[in-house]
JSON list of C-alpha atoms in Angstrom, two decimals:
[
{"chain": "A", "resi": 248, "resn": "MET", "atom": "CA", "xyz": [134.84, 66.78, 95.53]},
{"chain": "A", "resi": 249, "resn": "MET", "atom": "CA", "xyz": [134.40, 67.75, 99.16]},
{"chain": "A", "resi": 250, "resn": "SER", "atom": "CA", "xyz": [130.92, 67.39, 100.62]},
{"chain": "A", "resi": 251, "resn": "MET", "atom": "CA", "xyz": [128.83, 70.53, 100.98]},
{"chain": "A", "resi": 252, "resn": "LEU", "atom": "CA", "xyz": [127.33, 69.15, 104.20]},
{"chain": "A", "resi": 253, "resn": "LYS", "atom": "CA", "xyz": [129.07, 69.50, 107.55]},
{"chain": "A", "resi": 254, "resn": "ASN", "atom": "CA", "xyz": [126.69, 67.11, 109.32]},
{"chain": "A", "resi": 255, "resn": "ASP", "atom": "CA", "xyz": [125.10, 63.76, 108.49]},
{"chain": "A", "resi": 256, "resn": "LEU", "atom": "CA", "xyz": [122.20, 64.17, 106.06]},
{"chain": "A", "resi": 257, "resn": "ASN", "atom": "CA", "xyz": [119.95, 61.73, 107.94]},
{"chain": "A", "resi": 258, "resn": "VAL", "atom": "CA", "xyz": [120.52, 63.63, 111.20]},
{"chain": "A", "resi": 259, "resn": "ILE", "atom": "CA", "xyz": [119.59, 66.89, 109.48]},
{"chain": "A", "resi": 260, "resn": "LEU", "atom": "CA", "xyz": [116.42, 65.38, 108.00]},
{"chain": "A", "resi": 261, "resn": "ARG", "atom": "CA", "xyz": [115.30, 64.11, 111.43]},
{"chain": "A", "resi": 262, "resn": "ARG", "atom": "CA", "xyz": [115.43, 67.54, 113.06]},
{"chain": "A", "resi": 263, "resn": "GLU", "atom": "CA", "xyz": [112.06, 68.55, 114.45]},
{"chain": "A", "resi": 264, "resn": "GLU", "atom": "CA", "xyz": [112.63, 72.20, 113.50]},
{"chain": "A", "resi": 265, "resn": "LEU", "atom": "CA", "xyz": [113.04, 71.16, 109.86]},
{"chain": "A", "resi": 266, "resn": "GLU", "atom": "CA", "xyz": [109.55, 69.69, 109.64]},
{"chain": "A", "resi": 267, "resn": "LYS", "atom": "CA", "xyz": [108.09, 72.68, 111.49]},
{"chain": "A", "resi": 268, "resn": "GLY", "atom": "CA", "xyz": [109.82, 74.96, 108.98]},
{"chain": "A", "resi": 269, "resn": "ILE", "atom": "CA", "xyz": [108.45, 72.92, 106.07]},
{"chain": "A", "resi": 270, "resn": "GLN", "atom": "CA", "xyz": [104.90, 73.27, 107.41]},
{"chain": "A", "resi": 271, "resn": "LYS", "atom": "CA", "xyz": [105.28, 77.05, 107.80]},
{"chain": "A", "resi": 272, "resn": "TYR", "atom": "CA", "xyz": [106.69, 77.30, 104.27]},
{"chain": "A", "resi": 273, "resn": "ILE", "atom": "CA", "xyz": [103.81, 75.26, 102.82]},
{"chain": "A", "resi": 274, "resn": "TYR", "atom": "CA", "xyz": [101.35, 77.60, 104.55]},
{"chain": "A", "resi": 275, "resn": "ILE", "atom": "CA", "xyz": [103.02, 80.65, 103.00]},
{"chain": "A", "resi": 276, "resn": "MET", "atom": "CA", "xyz": [103.16, 79.13, 99.53]},
{"chain": "A", "resi": 277, "resn": "ASP", "atom": "CA", "xyz": [99.55, 77.88, 99.69]},
{"chain": "A", "resi": 278, "resn": "PHE", "atom": "CA", "xyz": [98.08, 81.15, 100.94]},
{"chain": "A", "resi": 279, "resn": "LEU", "atom": "CA", "xyz": [100.20, 83.52, 98.87]},
{"chain": "A", "resi": 280, "resn": "LYS", "atom": "CA", "xyz": [98.08, 83.13, 95.73]},
{"chain": "A", "resi": 281, "resn": "ASN", "atom": "CA", "xyz": [94.77, 83.25, 97.61]},
{"chain": "A", "resi": 282, "resn": "THR", "atom": "CA", "xyz": [95.12, 86.40, 99.66]},
{"chain": "A", "resi": 283, "resn": "ASP", "atom": "CA", "xyz": [95.91, 90.06, 99.25]},
{"chain": "A", "resi": 284, "resn": "VAL", "atom": "CA", "xyz": [99.26, 90.16, 101.03]},
{"chain": "A", "resi": 285, "resn": "THR", "atom": "CA", "xyz": [99.04, 93.95, 101.39]},
{"chain": "A", "resi": 286, "resn": "THR", "atom": "CA", "xyz": [96.08, 93.66, 103.77]},
{"chain": "A", "resi": 287, "resn": "ASP", "atom": "CA", "xyz": [96.29, 90.14, 105.24]},
{"chain": "A", "resi": 288, "resn": "ILE", "atom": "CA", "xyz": [98.02, 90.89, 108.54]},
{"chain": "A", "resi": 289, "resn": "GLU", "atom": "CA", "xyz": [98.04, 87.24, 109.65]},
{"chain": "A", "resi": 290, "resn": "PHE", "atom": "CA", "xyz": [99.82, 86.23, 106.43]},
{"chain": "A", "resi": 291, "resn": "GLN", "atom": "CA", "xyz": [102.32, 89.08, 106.89]},
{"chain": "A", "resi": 292, "resn": "LYS", "atom": "CA", "xyz": [103.07, 87.97, 110.47]},
{"chain": "A", "resi": 293, "resn": "LYS", "atom": "CA", "xyz": [103.70, 84.39, 109.41]},
{"chain": "A", "resi": 294, "resn": "TYR", "atom": "CA", "xyz": [105.78, 85.48, 106.42]},
{"chain": "A", "resi": 295, "resn": "LYS", "atom": "CA", "xyz": [107.91, 87.88, 108.48]},
{"chain": "A", "resi": 296, "resn": "SER", "atom": "CA", "xyz": [108.39, 85.25, 111.19]},
{"chain": "A", "resi": 297, "resn": "PHE", "atom": "CA", "xyz": [109.32, 82.42, 108.81]},
{"chain": "A", "resi": 298, "resn": "PHE", "atom": "CA", "xyz": [111.75, 84.56, 106.84]},
{"chain": "A", "resi": 299, "resn": "ALA", "atom": "CA", "xyz": [113.15, 86.23, 110.01]},
{"chain": "A", "resi": 300, "resn": "MET", "atom": "CA", "xyz": [112.53, 89.73, 108.72]},
{"chain": "A", "resi": 301, "resn": "GLY", "atom": "CA", "xyz": [113.05, 91.31, 112.12]},
{"chain": "A", "resi": 302, "resn": "ARG", "atom": "CA", "xyz": [111.83, 94.80, 112.78]},
{"chain": "A", "resi": 303, "resn": "LYS", "atom": "CA", "xyz": [111.65, 97.10, 109.82]},
{"chain": "A", "resi": 304, "resn": "ASN", "atom": "CA", "xyz": [109.71, 100.32, 109.62]},
{"chain": "A", "resi": 305, "resn": "LYS", "atom": "CA", "xyz": [106.15, 100.54, 108.33]},
{"chain": "A", "resi": 306, "resn": "ILE", "atom": "CA", "xyz": [107.22, 102.03, 104.99]},
{"chain": "A", "resi": 307, "resn": "TYR", "atom": "CA", "xyz": [109.61, 99.14, 104.35]},
{"chain": "A", "resi": 308, "resn": "TYR", "atom": "CA", "xyz": [106.85, 96.57, 104.92]},
{"chain": "A", "resi": 309, "resn": "GLU", "atom": "CA", "xyz": [104.39, 98.51, 102.77]},
{"chain": "A", "resi": 310, "resn": "VAL", "atom": "CA", "xyz": [106.89, 98.65, 99.90]},
{"chain": "A", "resi": 311, "resn": "TYR", "atom": "CA", "xyz": [107.80, 94.99, 100.33]},
{"chain": "A", "resi": 312, "resn": "PHE", "atom": "CA", "xyz": [104.29, 93.54, 100.54]},
{"chain": "A", "resi": 313, "resn": "ASN", "atom": "CA", "xyz": [103.00, 95.80, 97.75]},
{"chain": "A", "resi": 314, "resn": "LEU", "atom": "CA", "xyz": [105.77, 94.48, 95.51]},
{"chain": "A", "resi": 315, "resn": "LEU", "atom": "CA", "xyz": [105.05, 90.91, 96.58]},
{"chain": "A", "resi": 316, "resn": "GLU", "atom": "CA", "xyz": [101.37, 91.37, 95.76]},
{"chain": "A", "resi": 317, "resn": "GLN", "atom": "CA", "xyz": [102.20, 92.90, 92.36]},
{"chain": "A", "resi": 318, "resn": "SER", "atom": "CA", "xyz": [104.65, 90.16, 91.43]},
{"chain": "A", "resi": 319, "resn": "LYS", "atom": "CA", "xyz": [103.05, 87.03, 92.89]},
{"chain": "A", "resi": 320, "resn": "ASN", "atom": "CA", "xyz": [101.37, 86.16, 89.57]},
{"chain": "A", "resi": 321, "resn": "ASN", "atom": "CA", "xyz": [104.05, 87.73, 87.39]},
{"chain": "A", "resi": 322, "resn": "PRO", "atom": "CA", "xyz": [107.47, 87.09, 88.96]},
{"chain": "A", "resi": 323, "resn": "ILE", "atom": "CA", "xyz": [110.16, 89.72, 88.48]},
{"chain": "A", "resi": 324, "resn": "PRO", "atom": "CA", "xyz": [113.92, 89.15, 88.53]},
{"chain": "A", "resi": 325, "resn": "PHE", "atom": "CA", "xyz": [116.10, 89.72, 91.56]},
{"chain": "A", "resi": 326, "resn": "SER", "atom": "CA", "xyz": [117.77, 92.82, 90.10]},
{"chain": "A", "resi": 327, "resn": "LYS", "atom": "CA", "xyz": [114.41, 94.59, 89.73]},
{"chain": "A", "resi": 328, "resn": "VAL", "atom": "CA", "xyz": [113.31, 93.61, 93.24]},
{"chain": "A", "resi": 329, "resn": "LEU", "atom": "CA", "xyz": [116.58, 94.86, 94.72]},
{"chain": "A", "resi": 330, "resn": "ASN", "atom": "CA", "xyz": [116.30, 98.12, 92.77]},
{"chain": "A", "resi": 331, "resn": "HIS", "atom": "CA", "xyz": [112.65, 98.69, 93.67]},
{"chain": "A", "resi": 332, "resn": "ILE", "atom": "CA", "xyz": [113.24, 98.15, 97.38]},
{"chain": "A", "resi": 333, "resn": "HIS", "atom": "CA", "xyz": [116.30, 100.40, 97.32]},
{"chain": "A", "resi": 334, "resn": "GLU", "atom": "CA", "xyz": [114.56, 103.19, 95.40]},
{"chain": "A", "resi": 335, "resn": "ASN", "atom": "CA", "xyz": [111.67, 103.19, 97.86]},
{"chain": "A", "resi": 336, "resn": "THR", "atom": "CA", "xyz": [113.47, 102.57, 101.16]},
{"chain": "A", "resi": 337, "resn": "LYS", "atom": "CA", "xyz": [117.10, 103.58, 100.47]},
{"chain": "A", "resi": 338, "resn": "GLN", "atom": "CA", "xyz": [118.11, 100.15, 101.77]},
{"chain": "A", "resi": 339, "resn": "PHE", "atom": "CA", "xyz": [119.65, 97.13, 100.07]},
{"chain": "A", "resi": 340, "resn": "HIS", "atom": "CA", "xyz": [118.18, 93.90, 101.34]},
{"chain": "A", "resi": 341, "resn": "CYS", "atom": "CA", "xyz": [119.60, 91.09, 99.25]},
{"chain": "A", "resi": 342, "resn": "SER", "atom": "CA", "xyz": [118.22, 88.41, 101.55]},
{"chain": "A", "resi": 343, "resn": "PHE", "atom": "CA", "xyz": [114.66, 89.74, 101.72]},
{"chain": "A", "resi": 344, "resn": "GLY", "atom": "CA", "xyz": [114.67, 90.58, 98.02]},
{"chain": "A", "resi": 345, "resn": "SER", "atom": "CA", "xyz": [115.70, 87.03, 97.16]},
{"chain": "A", "resi": 346, "resn": "LYS", "atom": "CA", "xyz": [112.97, 85.66, 99.43]},
{"chain": "A", "resi": 347, "resn": "LEU", "atom": "CA", "xyz": [110.37, 87.69, 97.55]},
{"chain": "A", "resi": 348, "resn": "VAL", "atom": "CA", "xyz": [111.77, 86.40, 94.25]},
{"chain": "A", "resi": 349, "resn": "HIS", "atom": "CA", "xyz": [111.71, 82.83, 95.59]},
{"chain": "A", "resi": 350, "resn": "VAL", "atom": "CA", "xyz": [108.11, 82.83, 96.79]},
{"chain": "A", "resi": 351, "resn": "THR", "atom": "CA", "xyz": [106.97, 84.14, 93.40]},
{"chain": "A", "resi": 352, "resn": "ASN", "atom": "CA", "xyz": [109.24, 81.65, 91.59]},
{"chain": "A", "resi": 353, "resn": "PRO", "atom": "CA", "xyz": [110.17, 78.74, 93.89]},
{"chain": "A", "resi": 354, "resn": "ASN", "atom": "CA", "xyz": [112.94, 77.60, 91.57]},
{"chain": "A", "resi": 355, "resn": "GLU", "atom": "CA", "xyz": [114.98, 80.70, 92.44]},
{"chain": "A", "resi": 356, "resn": "PRO", "atom": "CA", "xyz": [117.43, 80.38, 95.34]},
{"chain": "A", "resi": 357, "resn": "ILE", "atom": "CA", "xyz": [117.24, 82.39, 98.52]},
{"chain": "A", "resi": 358, "resn": "TRP", "atom": "CA", "xyz": [120.25, 84.44, 99.60]},
{"chain": "A", "resi": 359, "resn": "ASP", "atom": "CA", "xyz": [120.88, 83.70, 103.25]},
{"chain": "A", "resi": 360, "resn": "ASN", "atom": "CA", "xyz": [124.30, 83.96, 104.85]},
{"chain": "A", "resi": 361, "resn": "ILE", "atom": "CA", "xyz": [124.07, 80.45, 106.27]},
{"chain": "A", "resi": 362, "resn": "VAL", "atom": "CA", "xyz": [123.63, 78.98, 102.80]},
{"chain": "A", "resi": 363, "resn": "SER", "atom": "CA", "xyz": [125.25, 81.54, 100.50]},
{"chain": "A", "resi": 364, "resn": "ASN", "atom": "CA", "xyz": [128.28, 82.27, 102.65]},
{"chain": "A", "resi": 365, "resn": "GLN", "atom": "CA", "xyz": [128.87, 79.23, 104.86]},
{"chain": "A", "resi": 366, "resn": "HIS", "atom": "CA", "xyz": [128.11, 76.63, 102.18]},
{"chain": "A", "resi": 367, "resn": "PHE", "atom": "CA", "xyz": [128.90, 78.36, 98.90]},
{"chain": "A", "resi": 368, "resn": "GLY", "atom": "CA", "xyz": [131.45, 80.96, 100.04]},
{"chain": "A", "resi": 369, "resn": "PHE", "atom": "CA", "xyz": [129.72, 84.02, 98.59]},
{"chain": "A", "resi": 370, "resn": "LYS", "atom": "CA", "xyz": [129.75, 87.36, 100.42]},
{"chain": "A", "resi": 371, "resn": "LEU", "atom": "CA", "xyz": [127.97, 90.61, 99.69]},
{"chain": "A", "resi": 372, "resn": "PRO", "atom": "CA", "xyz": [129.99, 93.76, 99.03]},
{"chain": "A", "resi": 373, "resn": "TYR", "atom": "CA", "xyz": [130.51, 96.05, 101.99]},
{"chain": "A", "resi": 374, "resn": "PRO", "atom": "CA", "xyz": [127.87, 98.74, 102.58]},
{"chain": "A", "resi": 375, "resn": "SER", "atom": "CA", "xyz": [130.35, 101.42, 101.51]},
{"chain": "A", "resi": 376, "resn": "ALA", "atom": "CA", "xyz": [131.35, 99.64, 98.28]},
{"chain": "A", "resi": 377, "resn": "LYS", "atom": "CA", "xyz": [131.16, 101.66, 95.07]},
{"chain": "A", "resi": 378, "resn": "ASN", "atom": "CA", "xyz": [128.48, 100.48, 92.63]},
{"chain": "A", "resi": 379, "resn": "ARG", "atom": "CA", "xyz": [127.04, 98.36, 95.43]},
{"chain": "A", "resi": 380, "resn": "GLU", "atom": "CA", "xyz": [123.76, 97.53, 93.68]},
{"chain": "A", "resi": 381, "resn": "GLU", "atom": "CA", "xyz": [125.58, 96.34, 90.56]},
{"chain": "A", "resi": 382, "resn": "ARG", "atom": "CA", "xyz": [128.02, 94.33, 92.65]},
{"chain": "A", "resi": 383, "resn": "ILE", "atom": "CA", "xyz": [125.22, 92.71, 94.68]},
{"chain": "A", "resi": 384, "resn": "ASN", "atom": "CA", "xyz": [123.54, 91.67, 91.43]},
{"chain": "A", "resi": 385, "resn": "ILE", "atom": "CA", "xyz": [126.78, 90.12, 90.15]},
{"chain": "A", "resi": 386, "resn": "VAL", "atom": "CA", "xyz": [127.38, 88.22, 93.41]},
{"chain": "A", "resi": 387, "resn": "TYR", "atom": "CA", "xyz": [123.77, 86.99, 93.48]},
{"chain": "A", "resi": 388, "resn": "SER", "atom": "CA", "xyz": [123.96, 85.89, 89.83]},
{"chain": "A", "resi": 389, "resn": "ASN", "atom": "CA", "xyz": [127.16, 83.94, 90.52]},
{"chain": "A", "resi": 390, "resn": "TYR", "atom": "CA", "xyz": [125.61, 82.40, 93.63]},
{"chain": "A", "resi": 391, "resn": "ARG", "atom": "CA", "xyz": [122.50, 81.47, 91.63]},
{"chain": "A", "resi": 392, "resn": "ASP", "atom": "CA", "xyz": [124.66, 79.72, 89.02]},
{"chain": "A", "resi": 393, "resn": "ALA", "atom": "CA", "xyz": [126.59, 77.83, 91.71]},
{"chain": "A", "resi": 394, "resn": "PHE", "atom": "CA", "xyz": [123.33, 76.84, 93.42]},
{"chain": "A", "resi": 395, "resn": "PHE", "atom": "CA", "xyz": [121.91, 75.43, 90.19]},
{"chain": "A", "resi": 396, "resn": "ASP", "atom": "CA", "xyz": [125.16, 73.57, 89.52]},
{"chain": "A", "resi": 397, "resn": "PHE", "atom": "CA", "xyz": [124.89, 72.05, 92.99]},
{"chain": "A", "resi": 398, "resn": "ILE", "atom": "CA", "xyz": [121.28, 70.97, 92.42]},
{"chain": "A", "resi": 399, "resn": "SER", "atom": "CA", "xyz": [122.48, 69.05, 89.35]},
{"chain": "A", "resi": 400, "resn": "SER", "atom": "CA", "xyz": [125.45, 67.51, 91.15]},
{"chain": "A", "resi": 401, "resn": "GLU", "atom": "CA", "xyz": [125.52, 64.00, 92.56]},
{"chain": "A", "resi": 402, "resn": "GLU", "atom": "CA", "xyz": [125.39, 65.37, 96.12]},
{"chain": "A", "resi": 403, "resn": "GLY", "atom": "CA", "xyz": [122.54, 67.73, 95.30]},
{"chain": "A", "resi": 404, "resn": "GLN", "atom": "CA", "xyz": [120.53, 64.91, 93.77]},
{"chain": "A", "resi": 405, "resn": "LYS", "atom": "CA", "xyz": [121.27, 62.74, 96.82]},
{"chain": "A", "resi": 406, "resn": "ILE", "atom": "CA", "xyz": [119.91, 65.48, 99.12]},
{"chain": "A", "resi": 407, "resn": "ILE", "atom": "CA", "xyz": [116.76, 65.88, 97.02]},
{"chain": "A", "resi": 408, "resn": "LYS", "atom": "CA", "xyz": [116.10, 62.12, 96.99]},
{"chain": "A", "resi": 409, "resn": "ALA", "atom": "CA", "xyz": [116.68, 61.82, 100.74]},
{"chain": "A", "resi": 410, "resn": "PHE", "atom": "CA", "xyz": [114.36, 64.79, 101.35]},
{"chain": "A", "resi": 411, "resn": "ASP", "atom": "CA", "xyz": [111.64, 63.25, 99.17]},
{"chain": "A", "resi": 412, "resn": "ASP", "atom": "CA", "xyz": [112.06, 59.87, 100.89]},
{"chain": "A", "resi": 413, "resn": "LYS", "atom": "CA", "xyz": [111.77, 61.46, 104.34]},
{"chain": "A", "resi": 414, "resn": "PHE", "atom": "CA", "xyz": [108.89, 63.80, 103.44]},
{"chain": "A", "resi": 415, "resn": "PRO", "atom": "CA", "xyz": [106.94, 62.15, 100.60]},
{"chain": "A", "resi": 416, "resn": "GLU", "atom": "CA", "xyz": [103.84, 64.22, 101.42]},
{"chain": "A", "resi": 417, "resn": "TYR", "atom": "CA", "xyz": [105.80, 67.37, 100.51]},
{"chain": "A", "resi": 418, "resn": "ALA", "atom": "CA", "xyz": [107.86, 66.04, 97.60]},
{"chain": "A", "resi": 419, "resn": "SER", "atom": "CA", "xyz": [105.65, 67.55, 94.89]},
{"chain": "A", "resi": 420, "resn": "LYS", "atom": "CA", "xyz": [104.84, 70.72, 96.87]},
{"chain": "A", "resi": 421, "resn": "ILE", "atom": "CA", "xyz": [108.41, 71.97, 97.35]},
{"chain": "A", "resi": 422, "resn": "SER", "atom": "CA", "xyz": [110.86, 72.84, 94.59]},
{"chain": "A", "resi": 423, "resn": "ASN", "atom": "CA", "xyz": [114.23, 71.11, 94.43]},
{"chain": "A", "resi": 424, "resn": "THR", "atom": "CA", "xyz": [115.77, 74.52, 95.08]},
{"chain": "A", "resi": 425, "resn": "LYS", "atom": "CA", "xyz": [113.93, 74.87, 98.37]},
{"chain": "A", "resi": 426, "resn": "LYS", "atom": "CA", "xyz": [114.65, 71.27, 99.38]},
{"chain": "A", "resi": 427, "resn": "ILE", "atom": "CA", "xyz": [118.36, 71.98, 99.05]},
{"chain": "A", "resi": 428, "resn": "ASP", "atom": "CA", "xyz": [117.92, 75.30, 100.88]},
{"chain": "A", "resi": 429, "resn": "PHE", "atom": "CA", "xyz": [116.06, 73.63, 103.77]},
{"chain": "A", "resi": 430, "resn": "VAL", "atom": "CA", "xyz": [118.82, 71.05, 104.25]},
{"chain": "A", "resi": 431, "resn": "LEU", "atom": "CA", "xyz": [121.75, 73.44, 103.89]},
{"chain": "A", "resi": 432, "resn": "TRP", "atom": "CA", "xyz": [120.13, 76.00, 106.20]},
{"chain": "A", "resi": 433, "resn": "GLN", "atom": "CA", "xyz": [119.72, 73.31, 108.87]},
{"chain": "A", "resi": 434, "resn": "ASP", "atom": "CA", "xyz": [123.36, 72.27, 108.40]},
{"chain": "A", "resi": 435, "resn": "ARG", "atom": "CA", "xyz": [125.06, 74.83, 110.60]}
]
């Protein structure tokens, strides 16, 4: 089997931006449960920056952070997040929807083109595709299955062990899913 990584794992794990990203992620995960994300502007700024949410309109952020607040103690599946955001904003945001799902259930993978496309080969349907919401859900489900298969693979386990060895202080604070995501996202 061909390696998923394009670069040397030890080089990836030594990148300064990786540890900075880990620290930002830990902040988000620690504060999520202890704040009202609909009103905590500082949390929202850090969340939007870490997850590279760019500039969306006020309504989009209200819908998004209201849903995050509602689901942070009772995670909802990706399909419902995607549908809720679309119904309220008329936009499909697979990436941001998956990030919301992930922070409420850290074992769920994040859809990001660097990881989902460049490493796993999955692409979203075109914006004009018929039954786009249904097709996005199918693609995400297939990606999710492939991601979990990779976590269980020899290479996935090697990445997790190397991550834990390099960052023992974070080993129990970060899910195996996110450890893989961190490494693959840095491998570009």
